């Protein structure tokens, strides 16, 4: 991909979603854009870019952002964060709190919010708690996959066996190919609400307060001003004493925030509940 064309794609990604496509990503962008070019039967990437820049088709803009975003995720990825979630809710519920609101900022195909739901529902006496999980993502197609909650056997392999047997329903295989498919059980489905959200454009429509926010492995794609706006918004939505978990390879370096690091990748908002 020619540098000038790449820069225009990069400018569009930044303006619409805060995604910073730096030099060296030309081949990746070319490969992912090529799929949309073929799907729309356009002559080349330049014609596709012109279509996007006209912004006549909002759905296609979402397809573009979905195509260039990295959606790697897994059930119970960075497993220690789910232990933090369980310990926090156990302590707060022991102190008398019964209503909890959690947020999975970049839900992707759903493994993170469903892992949060499994963690909560497996807690003793969790049915006495009012727990709701907001799962958001910028990509509508990916979010639809997350809400469907259907996964192949390889995808569900990281789920601890005790949780898998309780929270996954095996689906019939109409193809006869013999590949096991699973669906997240009904008792979890009422806990999670899926909504499309552009993290690069706060303020966000929800009011909070949030008790725990997972914003993991997404801010690494944003430039510093976008990261500042995002984490300032999260801080404002967190309840005093609430937790923010970021990716293990991420930091809040360069972000002005009152959030206090409990340990690497786990932060707490100051104040008493």
Short mmCIF file of C-alpha atoms in Angstrom, two decimals:
data_model
loop_
_atom_site.label_atom_id
_atom_site.label_comp_id
_atom_site.label_asym_id
_atom_site.label_seq_id
_atom_site.Cartn_x
_atom_site.Cartn_y
_atom_site.Cartn_z
CA UNK A 1 0.00 0.00 0.00
CA UNK A 2 1.38 3.40 -0.97
CA UNK A 3 2.31 5.62 1.99
CA UNK A 4 -0.09 8.40 1.01
CA UNK A 5 -3.02 5.99 0.77
CA UNK A 6 -2.08 4.38 4.08
CA UNK A 7 -1.97 7.78 5.76
CA UNK A 8 -5.50 8.53 4.59
CA UNK A 9 -6.76 5.22 5.98
CA UNK A 10 -4.89 5.94 9.21
CA UNK A 11 -6.41 9.42 9.48
CA UNK A 12 -9.89 7.98 8.98
CA UNK A 13 -9.34 5.29 11.65
CA UNK A 14 -8.10 7.92 14.10
CA UNK A 15 -10.88 10.41 13.41
CA UNK A 16 -13.64 7.82 13.72
CA UNK A 17 -12.36 5.52 16.47
CA UNK A 18 -9.19 6.97 17.98
CA UNK A 19 -7.16 4.08 16.52
CA UNK A 20 -3.53 5.02 15.93
CA UNK A 21 -2.21 3.17 12.87
CA UNK A 22 1.51 3.83 12.88
CA UNK A 23 4.05 3.25 10.15
CA UNK A 24 4.84 -0.39 9.54
CA UNK A 25 1.18 -1.41 9.47
CA UNK A 26 0.77 -0.89 5.73
CA UNK A 27 0.74 -4.59 4.87
CA UNK A 28 -1.76 -5.38 7.63
CA UNK A 29 -4.13 -2.61 6.55
CA UNK A 30 -3.78 -3.61 2.90
CA UNK A 31 -4.67 -7.24 3.65
CA UNK A 32 -7.69 -6.38 5.78
CA UNK A 33 -8.98 -3.69 3.43
CA UNK A 34 -8.63 -6.10 0.50
CA UNK A 35 -11.35 -8.31 1.98
CA UNK A 36 -13.82 -5.43 1.95
CA UNK A 37 -12.74 -4.42 -1.57
CA UNK A 38 -13.53 -7.94 -2.80
CA UNK A 39 -16.79 -8.11 -0.86
CA UNK A 40 -18.01 -4.85 -2.43
CA UNK A 41 -16.56 -5.70 -5.86
CA UNK A 42 -14.61 -2.46 -6.01
CA UNK A 43 -11.62 -1.98 -8.31
CA UNK A 44 -9.04 -1.20 -5.62
CA UNK A 45 -8.32 0.14 -2.13
CA UNK A 46 -8.37 3.75 -3.36
CA UNK A 47 -11.98 3.35 -4.52
CA UNK A 48 -12.86 1.83 -1.15
CA UNK A 49 -11.24 4.73 0.69
CA UNK A 50 -13.20 7.23 -1.38
CA UNK A 51 -16.41 5.41 -0.43
CA UNK A 52 -15.49 5.61 3.25
CA UNK A 53 -14.44 9.25 3.13
CA UNK A 54 -17.79 10.24 1.65
CA UNK A 55 -19.36 8.69 4.78
CA UNK A 56 -22.48 7.85 2.79
CA UNK A 57 -22.63 4.37 4.32
CA UNK A 58 -22.26 4.29 8.09
CA UNK A 59 -22.49 0.51 8.12
CA UNK A 60 -19.49 0.20 5.81
CA UNK A 61 -17.49 2.49 8.06
CA UNK A 62 -18.22 0.03 10.88
CA UNK A 63 -17.09 -2.84 8.65
CA UNK A 64 -13.82 -0.98 8.04
CA UNK A 65 -13.19 -0.34 11.73
CA UNK A 66 -14.05 -3.95 12.49
CA UNK A 67 -11.65 -5.16 9.79
CA UNK A 68 -8.64 -3.19 11.03
CA UNK A 69 -9.25 -3.89 14.73
CA UNK A 70 -7.55 -6.79 16.45
CA UNK A 71 -10.12 -9.00 18.17
CA UNK A 72 -7.90 -11.50 19.93
CA UNK A 73 -9.52 -12.58 23.17
CA UNK A 74 -10.04 -15.73 25.21
CA UNK A 75 -12.07 -17.01 28.10
CA UNK A 76 -10.39 -16.12 31.39
CA UNK A 77 -7.53 -14.33 29.62
CA UNK A 78 -5.24 -12.79 32.26
CA UNK A 79 -6.96 -15.01 34.80
CA UNK A 80 -5.82 -13.15 37.93
CA UNK A 81 -8.19 -10.27 37.11
CA UNK A 82 -11.15 -12.57 37.61
CA UNK A 83 -9.78 -13.42 41.04
CA UNK A 84 -9.64 -9.67 41.76
CA UNK A 85 -13.27 -9.39 40.66
CA UNK A 86 -14.37 -12.24 42.91
CA UNK A 87 -12.50 -10.93 45.95
CA UNK A 88 -13.83 -7.40 45.49
CA UNK A 89 -17.45 -8.50 45.17
CA UNK A 90 -17.10 -10.87 48.13
CA UNK A 91 -15.74 -8.07 50.33
CA UNK A 92 -18.36 -5.57 49.26
CA UNK A 93 -21.23 -8.02 49.63
CA UNK A 94 -19.95 -8.99 53.10
CA UNK A 95 -20.19 -5.29 53.97
CA UNK A 96 -23.83 -5.27 52.91
CA UNK A 97 -23.79 -4.14 49.28
CA UNK A 98 -26.24 -6.05 47.06
CA UNK A 99 -26.29 -4.11 43.79
CA UNK A 100 -23.26 -4.28 41.50
CA UNK A 101 -22.58 -2.89 38.04
CA UNK A 102 -19.62 -4.14 35.99
CA UNK A 103 -18.34 -3.03 32.59
CA UNK A 104 -16.38 -4.93 29.95
CA UNK A 105 -15.24 -2.02 27.76
CA UNK A 106 -13.92 -3.99 24.77
CA UNK A 107 -16.05 -7.12 24.74
CA UNK A 108 -14.94 -8.31 21.30
CA UNK A 109 -16.54 -11.74 20.68
CA UNK A 110 -17.74 -12.00 24.26
CA UNK A 111 -15.28 -14.21 26.08
CA UNK A 112 -14.41 -11.49 28.63
CA UNK A 113 -17.94 -10.52 29.76
CA UNK A 114 -19.06 -14.16 29.84
CA UNK A 115 -16.01 -14.99 31.96
CA UNK A 116 -17.00 -12.18 34.32
CA UNK A 117 -20.53 -13.56 34.50
CA UNK A 118 -19.28 -17.08 35.25
CA UNK A 119 -17.00 -15.74 37.98
CA UNK A 120 -19.86 -13.88 39.64
CA UNK A 121 -22.47 -16.63 39.35
CA UNK A 122 -20.06 -19.23 40.77
CA UNK A 123 -19.73 -17.22 44.00
CA UNK A 124 -21.62 -18.52 47.04
CA UNK A 125 -25.00 -16.84 47.47
CA UNK A 126 -24.54 -14.88 44.24
CA UNK A 127 -28.25 -15.22 43.48
CA UNK A 128 -28.92 -12.87 46.37
CA UNK A 129 -26.96 -10.16 44.52
CA UNK A 130 -28.22 -7.82 41.81
CA UNK A 131 -25.34 -7.99 39.31
CA UNK A 132 -25.44 -6.61 35.78
CA UNK A 133 -22.59 -6.53 33.27
CA UNK A 134 -22.39 -3.99 30.45
CA UNK A 135 -20.43 -5.35 27.47
CA UNK A 136 -19.46 -2.84 24.79
CA UNK A 137 -17.53 -2.86 21.54
CA UNK A 138 -17.24 -0.60 18.51
CA UNK A 139 -17.81 -3.41 16.00
CA UNK A 140 -21.46 -4.32 15.54
CA UNK A 141 -20.77 -7.66 13.84
CA UNK A 142 -18.35 -8.73 16.56
CA UNK A 143 -20.80 -7.64 19.24
CA UNK A 144 -23.51 -9.77 17.63
CA UNK A 145 -21.23 -12.80 17.93
CA UNK A 146 -20.65 -11.97 21.58
CA UNK A 147 -24.35 -11.69 22.33
CA UNK A 148 -25.10 -14.99 20.57
CA UNK A 149 -22.66 -16.71 22.96
CA UNK A 150 -21.85 -19.61 20.60
CA UNK A 151 -18.32 -21.09 20.68
CA UNK A 152 -16.42 -24.07 19.34
CA UNK A 153 -14.68 -26.57 21.59
CA UNK A 154 -11.28 -24.93 21.09
CA UNK A 155 -12.57 -21.57 22.20
CA UNK A 156 -14.08 -22.88 25.45
CA UNK A 157 -11.01 -24.95 26.39
CA UNK A 158 -9.61 -22.33 28.86
CA UNK A 159 -12.78 -22.41 30.97
CA UNK A 160 -12.23 -24.39 34.20
CA UNK A 161 -14.06 -27.72 33.92
CA UNK A 162 -16.36 -27.05 36.89
CA UNK A 163 -17.52 -23.80 35.30
CA UNK A 164 -17.79 -25.27 31.81
CA UNK A 165 -20.04 -28.09 32.97
CA UNK A 166 -22.30 -25.64 34.76
CA UNK A 167 -22.41 -22.67 32.41
CA UNK A 168 -22.16 -24.14 28.89
CA UNK A 169 -24.88 -25.95 26.98
CA UNK A 170 -23.78 -28.33 24.27
CA UNK A 171 -25.44 -27.66 20.92
CA UNK A 172 -26.47 -30.24 18.34
CA UNK A 173 -24.23 -30.41 15.28
CA UNK A 174 -26.53 -30.13 12.23
CA UNK A 175 -23.60 -30.47 9.82
CA UNK A 176 -22.60 -33.87 11.14
CA UNK A 177 -18.96 -32.79 11.03
CA UNK A 178 -18.45 -33.81 14.63
CA UNK A 179 -17.19 -30.46 15.92
CA UNK A 180 -18.66 -29.73 19.34
CA UNK A 181 -20.37 -26.38 19.72
CA UNK A 182 -21.46 -24.73 22.94
CA UNK A 183 -23.72 -21.89 24.01
CA UNK A 184 -23.48 -19.86 27.20
CA UNK A 185 -26.19 -21.08 29.58
CA UNK A 186 -29.45 -19.21 30.09
CA UNK A 187 -28.71 -18.37 33.73
CA UNK A 188 -25.89 -16.08 32.59
CA UNK A 189 -27.64 -14.47 29.68
CA UNK A 190 -29.84 -12.20 31.77
CA UNK A 191 -26.76 -10.78 33.49
CA UNK A 192 -25.09 -9.25 30.44
CA UNK A 193 -26.27 -6.38 28.23
CA UNK A 194 -24.46 -5.76 24.93
CA UNK A 195 -24.22 -2.28 23.43
CA UNK A 196 -22.20 -0.70 20.65
CA UNK A 197 -19.90 2.03 21.99
CA UNK A 198 -17.02 4.05 20.57
CA UNK A 199 -14.49 4.33 23.42
CA UNK A 200 -12.75 7.20 21.63
CA UNK A 201 -15.76 9.48 22.03
CA UNK A 202 -16.67 10.14 25.65
CA UNK A 203 -18.77 11.24 27.44
CA UNK A 204 -20.58 7.92 27.41
CA UNK A 205 -24.35 7.49 27.73
CA UNK A 206 -24.31 5.36 30.90
CA UNK A 207 -24.52 7.10 34.25
CA UNK A 208 -22.77 4.63 36.54
CA UNK A 209 -21.58 4.20 39.12
CA UNK A 210 -19.54 1.17 38.08
CA UNK A 211 -18.02 -1.12 40.69
CA UNK A 212 -15.49 -2.87 38.43
CA UNK A 213 -14.34 -1.95 34.93
CA UNK A 214 -12.28 -4.19 32.65
CA UNK A 215 -10.60 -2.01 30.00
CA UNK A 216 -7.96 -4.44 28.83
CA UNK A 217 -5.76 -4.53 25.74
CA UNK A 218 -7.65 -1.82 23.88
CA UNK A 219 -6.09 1.50 24.93
CA UNK A 220 -2.78 0.35 23.40
CA UNK A 221 -4.33 1.19 20.02
CA UNK A 222 -5.09 4.79 21.03
CA UNK A 223 -2.90 7.86 21.03
CA UNK A 224 -2.23 9.71 24.29
CA UNK A 225 -5.07 12.29 24.09
CA UNK A 226 -7.59 9.54 23.33
CA UNK A 227 -6.28 7.43 26.23
CA UNK A 228 -6.56 10.43 28.54
CA UNK A 229 -10.18 11.04 27.57
CA UNK A 230 -11.04 7.37 27.96
CA UNK A 231 -9.52 6.85 31.40
CA UNK A 232 -10.85 10.17 32.67
CA UNK A 233 -14.33 9.02 31.66
CA UNK A 234 -13.83 5.64 33.34
CA UNK A 235 -12.60 7.33 36.51
CA UNK A 236 -15.71 9.48 36.54
CA UNK A 237 -17.97 6.44 36.18
CA UNK A 238 -16.27 4.36 38.87
CA UNK A 239 -17.74 4.26 42.34
CA UNK A 240 -15.32 5.38 45.11
CA UNK A 241 -13.30 2.29 45.99
CA UNK A 242 -14.11 0.73 42.60
CA UNK A 243 -11.60 -1.21 40.53
CA UNK A 244 -10.16 -0.77 37.05
CA UNK A 245 -8.30 -3.67 35.41
CA UNK A 246 -6.15 -2.97 32.34
CA UNK A 247 -4.06 -5.40 30.29
CA UNK A 248 -0.92 -6.89 31.80
CA UNK A 249 1.24 -5.20 29.18
CA UNK A 250 -0.47 -1.81 29.61
CA UNK A 251 0.16 1.09 31.97
CA UNK A 252 -1.48 4.40 32.81
CA UNK A 253 1.81 6.15 32.20
CA UNK A 254 1.19 9.60 30.75
CA UNK A 255 -2.45 9.63 31.92
CA UNK A 256 -3.44 12.18 34.53
CA UNK A 257 -5.64 10.31 36.97
CA UNK A 258 -6.41 9.97 40.66
CA UNK A 259 -6.69 6.19 40.28
CA UNK A 260 -4.23 4.44 42.57
CA UNK A 261 -2.33 1.34 41.51
CA UNK A 262 -3.03 -1.64 43.75
CA UNK A 263 -0.56 -3.68 41.75
CA UNK A 264 0.44 -3.68 38.07
CA UNK A 265 -2.70 -3.66 35.87
CA UNK A 266 -5.12 -3.16 38.82
CA UNK A 267 -6.17 0.33 39.97
CA UNK A 268 -8.60 1.58 42.61
CA UNK A 269 -10.52 4.83 42.74
CA UNK A 270 -9.85 6.63 46.04
CA UNK A 271 -12.65 7.12 48.53
CA UNK A 272 -14.88 5.12 50.78
CA UNK A 273 -17.91 3.24 49.50
#
